mmCIF file of C-alpha atoms in Angstrom:
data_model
loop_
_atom_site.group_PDB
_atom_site.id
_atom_site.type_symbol
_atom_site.label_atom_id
_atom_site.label_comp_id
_atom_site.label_asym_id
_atom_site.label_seq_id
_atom_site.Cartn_x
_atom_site.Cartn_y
_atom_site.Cartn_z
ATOM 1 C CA UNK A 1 -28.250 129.166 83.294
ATOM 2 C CA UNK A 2 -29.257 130.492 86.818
ATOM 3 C CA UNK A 3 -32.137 129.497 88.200
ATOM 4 C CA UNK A 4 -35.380 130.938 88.577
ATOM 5 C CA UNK A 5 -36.746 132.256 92.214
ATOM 6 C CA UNK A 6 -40.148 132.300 92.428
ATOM 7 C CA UNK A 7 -41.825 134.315 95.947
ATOM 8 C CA UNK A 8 -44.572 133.144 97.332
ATOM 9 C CA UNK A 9 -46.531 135.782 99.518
ATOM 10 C CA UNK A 10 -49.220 135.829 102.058
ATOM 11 C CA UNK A 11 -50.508 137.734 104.551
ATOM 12 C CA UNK A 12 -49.077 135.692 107.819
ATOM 13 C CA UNK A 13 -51.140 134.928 110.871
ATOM 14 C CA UNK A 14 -50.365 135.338 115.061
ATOM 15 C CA UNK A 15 -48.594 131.952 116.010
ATOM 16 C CA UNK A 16 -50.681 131.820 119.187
ATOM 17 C CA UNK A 17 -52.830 134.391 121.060
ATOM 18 C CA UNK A 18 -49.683 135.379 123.265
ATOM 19 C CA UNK A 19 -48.410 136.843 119.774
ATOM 20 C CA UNK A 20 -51.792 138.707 118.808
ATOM 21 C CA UNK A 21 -50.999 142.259 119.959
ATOM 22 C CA UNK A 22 -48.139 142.701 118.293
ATOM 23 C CA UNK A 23 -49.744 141.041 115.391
ATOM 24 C CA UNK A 24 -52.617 143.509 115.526
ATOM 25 C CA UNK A 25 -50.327 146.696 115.939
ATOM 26 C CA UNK A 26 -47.886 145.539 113.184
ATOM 27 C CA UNK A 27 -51.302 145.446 111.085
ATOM 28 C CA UNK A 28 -51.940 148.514 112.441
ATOM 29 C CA UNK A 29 -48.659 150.047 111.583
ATOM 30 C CA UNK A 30 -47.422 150.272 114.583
ATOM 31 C CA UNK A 31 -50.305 151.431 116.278
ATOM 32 C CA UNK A 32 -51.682 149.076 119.508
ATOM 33 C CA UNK A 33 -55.009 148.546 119.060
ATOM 34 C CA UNK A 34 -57.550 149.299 121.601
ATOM 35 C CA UNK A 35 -58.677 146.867 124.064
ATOM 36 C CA UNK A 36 -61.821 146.729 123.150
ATOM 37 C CA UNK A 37 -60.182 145.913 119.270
ATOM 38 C CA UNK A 38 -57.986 143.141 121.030
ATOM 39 C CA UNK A 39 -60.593 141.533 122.807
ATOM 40 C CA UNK A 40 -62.823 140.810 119.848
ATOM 41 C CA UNK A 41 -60.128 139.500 117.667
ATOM 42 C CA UNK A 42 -59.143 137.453 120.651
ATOM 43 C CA UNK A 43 -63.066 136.101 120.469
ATOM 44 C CA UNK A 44 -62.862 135.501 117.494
ATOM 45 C CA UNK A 45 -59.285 133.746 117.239
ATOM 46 C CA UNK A 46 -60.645 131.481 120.161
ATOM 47 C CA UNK A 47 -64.301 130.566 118.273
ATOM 48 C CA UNK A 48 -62.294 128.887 115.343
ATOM 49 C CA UNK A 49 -59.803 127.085 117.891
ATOM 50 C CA UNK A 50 -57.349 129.905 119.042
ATOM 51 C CA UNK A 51 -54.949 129.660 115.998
ATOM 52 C CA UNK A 52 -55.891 130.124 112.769
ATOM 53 C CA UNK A 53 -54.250 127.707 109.639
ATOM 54 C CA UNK A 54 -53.019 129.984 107.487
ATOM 55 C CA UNK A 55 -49.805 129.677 107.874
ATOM 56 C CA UNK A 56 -49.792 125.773 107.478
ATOM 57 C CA UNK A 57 -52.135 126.276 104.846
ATOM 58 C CA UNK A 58 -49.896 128.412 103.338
ATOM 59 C CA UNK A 59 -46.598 126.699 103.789
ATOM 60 C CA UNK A 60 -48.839 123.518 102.211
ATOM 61 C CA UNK A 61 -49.544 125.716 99.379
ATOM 62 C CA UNK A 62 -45.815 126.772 98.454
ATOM 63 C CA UNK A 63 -44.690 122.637 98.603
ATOM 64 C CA UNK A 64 -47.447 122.338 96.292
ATOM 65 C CA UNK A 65 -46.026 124.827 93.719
ATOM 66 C CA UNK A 66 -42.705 123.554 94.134
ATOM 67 C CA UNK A 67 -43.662 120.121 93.196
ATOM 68 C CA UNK A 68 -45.997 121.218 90.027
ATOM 69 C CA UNK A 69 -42.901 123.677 89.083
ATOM 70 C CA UNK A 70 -40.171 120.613 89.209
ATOM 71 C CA UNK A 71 -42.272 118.339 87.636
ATOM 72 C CA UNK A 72 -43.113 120.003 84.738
ATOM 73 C CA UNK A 73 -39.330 122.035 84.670
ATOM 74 C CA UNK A 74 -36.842 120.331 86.429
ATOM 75 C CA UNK A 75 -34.349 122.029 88.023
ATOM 76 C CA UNK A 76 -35.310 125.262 87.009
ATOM 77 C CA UNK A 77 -37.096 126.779 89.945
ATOM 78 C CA UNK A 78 -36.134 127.773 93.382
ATOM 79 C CA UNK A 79 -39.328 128.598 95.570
ATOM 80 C CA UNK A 80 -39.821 130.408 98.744
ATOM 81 C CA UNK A 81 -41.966 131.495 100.699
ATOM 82 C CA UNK A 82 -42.579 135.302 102.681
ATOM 83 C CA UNK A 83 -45.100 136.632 105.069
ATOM 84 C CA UNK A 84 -45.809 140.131 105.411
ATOM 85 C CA UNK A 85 -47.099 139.215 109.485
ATOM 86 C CA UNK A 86 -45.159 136.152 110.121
ATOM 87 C CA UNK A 87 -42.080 134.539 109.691
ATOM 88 C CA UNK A 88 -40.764 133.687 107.006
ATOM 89 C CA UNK A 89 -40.734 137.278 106.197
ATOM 90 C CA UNK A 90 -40.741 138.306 102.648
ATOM 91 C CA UNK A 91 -37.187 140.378 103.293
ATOM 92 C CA UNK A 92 -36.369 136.334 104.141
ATOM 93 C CA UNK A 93 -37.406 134.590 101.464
ATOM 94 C CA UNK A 94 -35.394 137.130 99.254
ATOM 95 C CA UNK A 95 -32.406 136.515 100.860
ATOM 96 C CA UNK A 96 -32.662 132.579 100.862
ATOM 97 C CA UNK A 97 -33.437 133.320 96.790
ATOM 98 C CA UNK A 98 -30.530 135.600 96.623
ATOM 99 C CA UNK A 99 -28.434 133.293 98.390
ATOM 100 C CA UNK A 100 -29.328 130.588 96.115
ATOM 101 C CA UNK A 101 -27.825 132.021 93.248
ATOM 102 C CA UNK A 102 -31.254 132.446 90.996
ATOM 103 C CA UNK A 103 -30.720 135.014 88.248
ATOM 104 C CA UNK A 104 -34.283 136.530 88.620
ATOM 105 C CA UNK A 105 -36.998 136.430 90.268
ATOM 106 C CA UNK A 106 -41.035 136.456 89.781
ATOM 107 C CA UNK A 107 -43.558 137.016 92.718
ATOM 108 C CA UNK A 108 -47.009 135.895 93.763
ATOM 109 C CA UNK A 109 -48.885 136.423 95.953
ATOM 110 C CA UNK A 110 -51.607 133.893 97.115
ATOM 111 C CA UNK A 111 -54.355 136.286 96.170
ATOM 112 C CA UNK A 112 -56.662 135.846 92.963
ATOM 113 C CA UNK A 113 -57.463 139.504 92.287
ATOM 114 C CA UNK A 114 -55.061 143.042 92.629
ATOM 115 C CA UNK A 115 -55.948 145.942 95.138
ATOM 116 C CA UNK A 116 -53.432 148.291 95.432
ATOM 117 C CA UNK A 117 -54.246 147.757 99.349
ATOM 118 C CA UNK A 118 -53.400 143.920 98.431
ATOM 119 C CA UNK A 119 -51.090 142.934 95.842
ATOM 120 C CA UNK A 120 -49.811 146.477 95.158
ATOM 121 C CA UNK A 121 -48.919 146.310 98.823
ATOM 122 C CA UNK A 122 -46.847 143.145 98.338
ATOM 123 C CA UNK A 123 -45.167 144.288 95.447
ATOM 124 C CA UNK A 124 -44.123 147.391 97.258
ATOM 125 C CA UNK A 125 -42.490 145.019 99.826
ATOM 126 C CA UNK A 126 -40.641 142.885 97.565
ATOM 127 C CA UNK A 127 -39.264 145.253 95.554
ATOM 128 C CA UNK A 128 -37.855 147.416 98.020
ATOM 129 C CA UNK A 129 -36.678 143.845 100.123
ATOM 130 C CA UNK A 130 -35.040 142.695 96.891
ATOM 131 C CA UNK A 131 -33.024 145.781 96.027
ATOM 132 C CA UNK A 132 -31.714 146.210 99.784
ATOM 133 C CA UNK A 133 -29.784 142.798 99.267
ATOM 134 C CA UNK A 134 -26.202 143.078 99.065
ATOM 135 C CA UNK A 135 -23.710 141.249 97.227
ATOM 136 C CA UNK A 136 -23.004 139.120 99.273
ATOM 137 C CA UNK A 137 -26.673 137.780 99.405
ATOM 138 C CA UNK A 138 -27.370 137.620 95.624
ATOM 139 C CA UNK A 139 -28.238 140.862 95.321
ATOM 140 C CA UNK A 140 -29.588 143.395 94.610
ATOM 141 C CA UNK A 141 -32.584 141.478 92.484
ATOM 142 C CA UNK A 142 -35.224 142.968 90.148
ATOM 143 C CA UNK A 143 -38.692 141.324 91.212
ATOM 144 C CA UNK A 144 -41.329 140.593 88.530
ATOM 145 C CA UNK A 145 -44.789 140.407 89.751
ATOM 146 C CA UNK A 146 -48.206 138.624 88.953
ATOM 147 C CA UNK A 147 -50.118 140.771 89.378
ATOM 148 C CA UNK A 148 -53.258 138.647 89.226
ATOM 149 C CA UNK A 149 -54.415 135.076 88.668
ATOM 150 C CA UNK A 150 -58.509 135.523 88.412
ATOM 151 C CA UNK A 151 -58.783 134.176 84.720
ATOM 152 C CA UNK A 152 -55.980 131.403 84.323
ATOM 153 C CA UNK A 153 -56.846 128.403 82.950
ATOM 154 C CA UNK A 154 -58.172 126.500 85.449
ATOM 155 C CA UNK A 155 -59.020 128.223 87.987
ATOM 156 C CA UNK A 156 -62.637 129.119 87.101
ATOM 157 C CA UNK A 157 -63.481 125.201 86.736
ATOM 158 C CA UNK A 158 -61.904 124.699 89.978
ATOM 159 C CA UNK A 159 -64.174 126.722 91.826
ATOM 160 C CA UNK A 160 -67.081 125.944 89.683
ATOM 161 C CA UNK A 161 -66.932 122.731 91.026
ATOM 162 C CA UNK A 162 -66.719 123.696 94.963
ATOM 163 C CA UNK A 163 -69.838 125.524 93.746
ATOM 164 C CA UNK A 164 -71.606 122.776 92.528
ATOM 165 C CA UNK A 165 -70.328 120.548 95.361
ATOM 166 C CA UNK A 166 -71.645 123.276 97.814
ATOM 167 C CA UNK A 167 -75.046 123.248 96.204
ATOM 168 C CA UNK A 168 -75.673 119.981 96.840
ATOM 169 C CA UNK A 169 -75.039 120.161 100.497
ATOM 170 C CA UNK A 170 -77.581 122.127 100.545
ATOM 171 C CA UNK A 171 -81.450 120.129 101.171
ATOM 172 C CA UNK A 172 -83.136 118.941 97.790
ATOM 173 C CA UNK A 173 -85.860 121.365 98.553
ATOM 174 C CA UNK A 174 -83.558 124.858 98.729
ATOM 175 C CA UNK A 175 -81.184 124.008 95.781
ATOM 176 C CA UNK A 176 -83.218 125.255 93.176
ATOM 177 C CA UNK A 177 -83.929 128.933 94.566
ATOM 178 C CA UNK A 178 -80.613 128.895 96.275
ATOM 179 C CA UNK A 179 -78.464 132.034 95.634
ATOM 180 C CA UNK A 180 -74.899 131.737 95.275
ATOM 181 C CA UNK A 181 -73.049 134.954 96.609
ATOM 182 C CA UNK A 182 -69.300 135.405 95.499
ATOM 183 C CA UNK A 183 -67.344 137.100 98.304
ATOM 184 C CA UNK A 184 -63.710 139.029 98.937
ATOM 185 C CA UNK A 185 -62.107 141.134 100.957
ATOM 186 C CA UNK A 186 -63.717 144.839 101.146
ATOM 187 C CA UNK A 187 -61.706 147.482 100.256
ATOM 188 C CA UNK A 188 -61.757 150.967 101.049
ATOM 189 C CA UNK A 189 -64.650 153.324 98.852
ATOM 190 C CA UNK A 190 -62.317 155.461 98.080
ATOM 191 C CA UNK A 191 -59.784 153.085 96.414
ATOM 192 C CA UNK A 192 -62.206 152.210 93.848
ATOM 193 C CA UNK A 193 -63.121 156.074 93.448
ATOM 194 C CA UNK A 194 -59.450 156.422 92.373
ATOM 195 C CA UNK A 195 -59.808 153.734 89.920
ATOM 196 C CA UNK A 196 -58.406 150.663 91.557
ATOM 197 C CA UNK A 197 -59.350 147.258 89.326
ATOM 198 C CA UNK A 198 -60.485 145.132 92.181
ATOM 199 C CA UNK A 199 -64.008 145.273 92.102
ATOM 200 C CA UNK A 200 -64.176 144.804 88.434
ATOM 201 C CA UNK A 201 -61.890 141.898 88.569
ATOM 202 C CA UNK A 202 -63.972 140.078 90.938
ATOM 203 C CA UNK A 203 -66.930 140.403 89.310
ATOM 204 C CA UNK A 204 -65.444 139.182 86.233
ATOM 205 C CA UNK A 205 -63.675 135.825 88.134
ATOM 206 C CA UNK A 206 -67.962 136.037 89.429
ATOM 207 C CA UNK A 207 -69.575 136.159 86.766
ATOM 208 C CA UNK A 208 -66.957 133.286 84.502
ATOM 209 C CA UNK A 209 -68.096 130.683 87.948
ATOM 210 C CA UNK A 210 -71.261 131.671 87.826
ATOM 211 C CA UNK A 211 -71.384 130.730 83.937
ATOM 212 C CA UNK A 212 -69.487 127.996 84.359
ATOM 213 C CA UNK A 213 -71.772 126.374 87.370
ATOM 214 C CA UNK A 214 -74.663 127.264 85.158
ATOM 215 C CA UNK A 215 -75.894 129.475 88.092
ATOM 216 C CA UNK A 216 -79.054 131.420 87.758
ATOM 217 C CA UNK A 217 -79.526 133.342 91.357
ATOM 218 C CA UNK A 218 -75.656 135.207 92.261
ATOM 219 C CA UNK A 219 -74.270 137.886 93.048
ATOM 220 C CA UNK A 220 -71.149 139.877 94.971
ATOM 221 C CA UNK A 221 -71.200 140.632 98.303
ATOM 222 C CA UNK A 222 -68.072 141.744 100.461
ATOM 223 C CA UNK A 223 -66.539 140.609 103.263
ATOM 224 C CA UNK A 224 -64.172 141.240 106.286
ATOM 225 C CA UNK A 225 -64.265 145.604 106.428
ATOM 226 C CA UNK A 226 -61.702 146.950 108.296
ATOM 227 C CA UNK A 227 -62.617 148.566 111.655
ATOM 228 C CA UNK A 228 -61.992 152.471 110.455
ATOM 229 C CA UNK A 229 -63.341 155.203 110.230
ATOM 230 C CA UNK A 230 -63.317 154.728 106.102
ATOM 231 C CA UNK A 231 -66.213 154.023 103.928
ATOM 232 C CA UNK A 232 -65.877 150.496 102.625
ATOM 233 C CA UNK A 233 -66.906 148.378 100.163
ATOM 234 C CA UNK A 234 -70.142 147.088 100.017
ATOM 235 C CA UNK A 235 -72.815 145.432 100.050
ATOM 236 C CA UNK A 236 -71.574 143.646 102.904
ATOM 237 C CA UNK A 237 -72.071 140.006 103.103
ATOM 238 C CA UNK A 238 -74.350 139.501 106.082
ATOM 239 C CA UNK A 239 -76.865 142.294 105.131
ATOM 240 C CA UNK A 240 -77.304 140.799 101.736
ATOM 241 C CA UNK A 241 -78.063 137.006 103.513
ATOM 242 C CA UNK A 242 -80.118 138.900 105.500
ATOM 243 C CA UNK A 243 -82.385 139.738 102.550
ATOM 244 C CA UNK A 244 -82.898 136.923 100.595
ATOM 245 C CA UNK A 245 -85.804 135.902 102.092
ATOM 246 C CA UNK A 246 -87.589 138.391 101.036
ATOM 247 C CA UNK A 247 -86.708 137.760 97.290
ATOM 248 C CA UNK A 248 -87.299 134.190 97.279
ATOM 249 C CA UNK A 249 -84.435 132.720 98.433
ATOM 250 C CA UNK A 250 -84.502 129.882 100.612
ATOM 251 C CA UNK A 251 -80.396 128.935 100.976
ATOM 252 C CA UNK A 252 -77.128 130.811 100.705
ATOM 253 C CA UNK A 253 -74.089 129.324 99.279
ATOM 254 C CA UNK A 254 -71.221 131.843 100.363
ATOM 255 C CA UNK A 255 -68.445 130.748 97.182
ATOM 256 C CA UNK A 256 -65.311 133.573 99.253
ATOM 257 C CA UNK A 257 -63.641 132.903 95.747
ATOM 258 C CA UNK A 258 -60.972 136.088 96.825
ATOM 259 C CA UNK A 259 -59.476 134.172 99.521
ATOM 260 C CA UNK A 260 -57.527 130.476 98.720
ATOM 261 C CA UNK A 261 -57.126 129.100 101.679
ATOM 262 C CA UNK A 262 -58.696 128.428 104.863
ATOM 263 C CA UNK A 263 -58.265 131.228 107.244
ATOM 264 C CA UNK A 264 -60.390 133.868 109.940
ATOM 265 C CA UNK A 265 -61.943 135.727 107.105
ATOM 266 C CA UNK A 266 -63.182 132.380 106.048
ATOM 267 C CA UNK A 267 -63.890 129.990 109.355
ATOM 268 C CA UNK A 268 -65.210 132.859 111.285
ATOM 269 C CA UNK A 269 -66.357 135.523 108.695
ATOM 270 C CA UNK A 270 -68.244 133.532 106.706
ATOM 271 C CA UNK A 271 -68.356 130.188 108.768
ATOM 272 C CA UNK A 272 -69.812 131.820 111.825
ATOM 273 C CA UNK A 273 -70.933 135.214 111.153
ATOM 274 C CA UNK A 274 -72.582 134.777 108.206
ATOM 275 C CA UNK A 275 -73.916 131.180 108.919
ATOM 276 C CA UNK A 276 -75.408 132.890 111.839
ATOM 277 C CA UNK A 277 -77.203 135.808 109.812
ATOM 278 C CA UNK A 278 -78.651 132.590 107.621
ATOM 279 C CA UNK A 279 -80.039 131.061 110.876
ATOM 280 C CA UNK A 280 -81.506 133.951 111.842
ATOM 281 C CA UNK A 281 -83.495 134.474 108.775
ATOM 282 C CA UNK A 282 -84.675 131.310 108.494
ATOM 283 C CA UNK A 283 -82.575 130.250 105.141
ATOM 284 C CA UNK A 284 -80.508 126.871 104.556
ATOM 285 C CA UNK A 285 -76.618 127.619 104.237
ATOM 286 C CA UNK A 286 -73.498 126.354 102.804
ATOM 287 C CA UNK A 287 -69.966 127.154 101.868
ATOM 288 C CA UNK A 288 -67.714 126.161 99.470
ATOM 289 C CA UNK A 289 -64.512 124.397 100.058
ATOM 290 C CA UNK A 290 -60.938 126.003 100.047
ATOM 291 C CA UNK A 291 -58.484 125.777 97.548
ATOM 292 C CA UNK A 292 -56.100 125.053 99.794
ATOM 293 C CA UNK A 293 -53.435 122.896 98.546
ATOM 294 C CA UNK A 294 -55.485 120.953 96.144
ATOM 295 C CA UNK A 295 -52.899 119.556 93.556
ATOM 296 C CA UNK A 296 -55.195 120.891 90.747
ATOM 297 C CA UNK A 297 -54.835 124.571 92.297
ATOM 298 C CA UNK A 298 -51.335 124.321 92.514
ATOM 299 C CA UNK A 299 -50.687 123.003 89.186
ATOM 300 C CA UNK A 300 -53.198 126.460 88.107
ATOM 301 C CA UNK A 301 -50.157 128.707 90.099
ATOM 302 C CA UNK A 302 -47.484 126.682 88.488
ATOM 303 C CA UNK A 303 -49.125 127.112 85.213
ATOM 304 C CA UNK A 304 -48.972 131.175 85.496
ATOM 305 C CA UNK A 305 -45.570 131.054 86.749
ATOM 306 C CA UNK A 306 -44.325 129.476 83.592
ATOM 307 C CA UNK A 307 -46.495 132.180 81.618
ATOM 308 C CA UNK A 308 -44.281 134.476 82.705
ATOM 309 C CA UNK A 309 -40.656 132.541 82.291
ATOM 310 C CA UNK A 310 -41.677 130.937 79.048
ATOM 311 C CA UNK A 311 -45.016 132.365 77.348
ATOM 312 C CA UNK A 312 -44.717 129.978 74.652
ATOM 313 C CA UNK A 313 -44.144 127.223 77.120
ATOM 314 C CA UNK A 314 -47.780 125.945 76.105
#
């Protein structure tokens, strides 16, 4: 029996700051950026120490899958890992999986809930990577998707926990009337006009956390809005810090439970900007901790993986 190829997707991050333009107008499709554009994501690059983690983090991540994957089916997985911004590219990792021999292949992609600007996005990519590969590389290969990992087991207790963990960072005297606010990536408005699932998938993941942490004070908030001329998502994160004094609230706890690892979005976006807003206003704040490559979260991925291969595997 072939094996199975399992891709493992993320977005990919600049390898230094001498790499961040063409980063930017990759991102950008191919459009440089202005200066004024390149300078602040330079600031901000250089606030959280010039390079962000991502792609260790990431690369951490994928040895984590690959060890919950042999240990609980040996031999029957072959795991790689693609960037959409970085190398390994996902076109790579396809051809190291073709080359490999694996008879078909499932992706994922190292993000909870689907966007069509997200995981749609991905899926576009490996499809149309996997069916360029000629025979001489394995291919071409039929790509299966996850298309989202929000509600498997497991992952709501994991963050539930960071949540807790968070709150008691947080001084005796502001945990009670703290409010937790559950973060992701904004989208374009007019996504969800056309019907896209994202919004109501993170509210769902939310609201399971929120139940599970026996929270009283949350809500969703959204993060990270591109710089276009597009309406975006909101309420954006920082306004809504900005008025929970005014309703009684004397801490934020920022849970960014649609990100998984330790990147900008999450060591400047919410680590700095928001932090700051929280300052400002006169509120305690905290964050919760990163997946990352926490064992239990990669046994969670490994778990959905084999949902797919083997649905009765459980």
């Amino acid at each position: 029996m072939k094996p199975v190829g399992v891709l493992v997707m993320a977005h990919g991050t600049p390898r230094s700051l001498d790499d961040l333009g063409a980063f930017y107008t990759e991102i950008r499709r191919g459009s440089p950026p202005p200066d004024d554009l390149l300078a602040d994501l330079e600031r901000r690059y250089r606030a959280i120490g010039g390079t962000s983690p991502l792609n260790e983090r990431t690369s951490a991540q994928v040895d984590g899958i690959r060890r919950a994957l042999e240990q609980r089916a040996p031999g029957r997985f072959v795991v790689a890992a693609g960037a959409k911004f970085a190398p390994p590219r996902i076109s790579d990792a396809l051809r190291s999986l073709g080359r490999a021999g694996v008879g078909r292949v499932v992706g994922l992609v190292l993000a909870p809930h689907y966007s069509v600007a997200s995981v749609g996005d991905y899926t576009r990519r490996a499809r149309d990577a996997a069916g360029a590969l000629g025979p001489d590389e394995g291919g071409p290969l039929d790509v299966e998707m996850i298309d989202h990992f929000h509600t498997a087991p497991g992952f709501v207790s994991l963050v539930a926990t960071r949540v807790r963990d968070a709150l008691g960072l947080l001084p005796a005297e502001a945990r009670l009337d703290a409010t937790v606010l559950f973060t992701a990536h904004s989208i374009p408005a007019r996504l969800v006009d056309d019907g896209d699932p994202y919004p109501a998938q993170v509210l769902e993941s939310a609201t399971a956390i929120a139940e599970s942490a026996g929270l009283v004070r949350w809500s969703v908030a959204w993060q990270s809005a591109g710089r276009t001329a597009d309406a975006w998502l909101g309420p954006d994160l920082r306004d809504v810090i900005a008025t929970l004094p005014g309703s009684g609230s004397s801490a934020a706890v920022v849970c960014p439970v649609g990100f998984v690892s330790d990147h900008l979005e999450v060591l400047y976006d919410v680590d700095i900007e928001a932090r700051a807003v929280a300052d400002d206003v006169g509120i305690a704040f905290a964050r919760t901790a990163s997946l990352n490559d926490d064992p239990e979260f990669c046994a969670v991925l490994a778990g959905v993986v084999l949902d797919v291969v083997e649905p009765a595997h459980a």
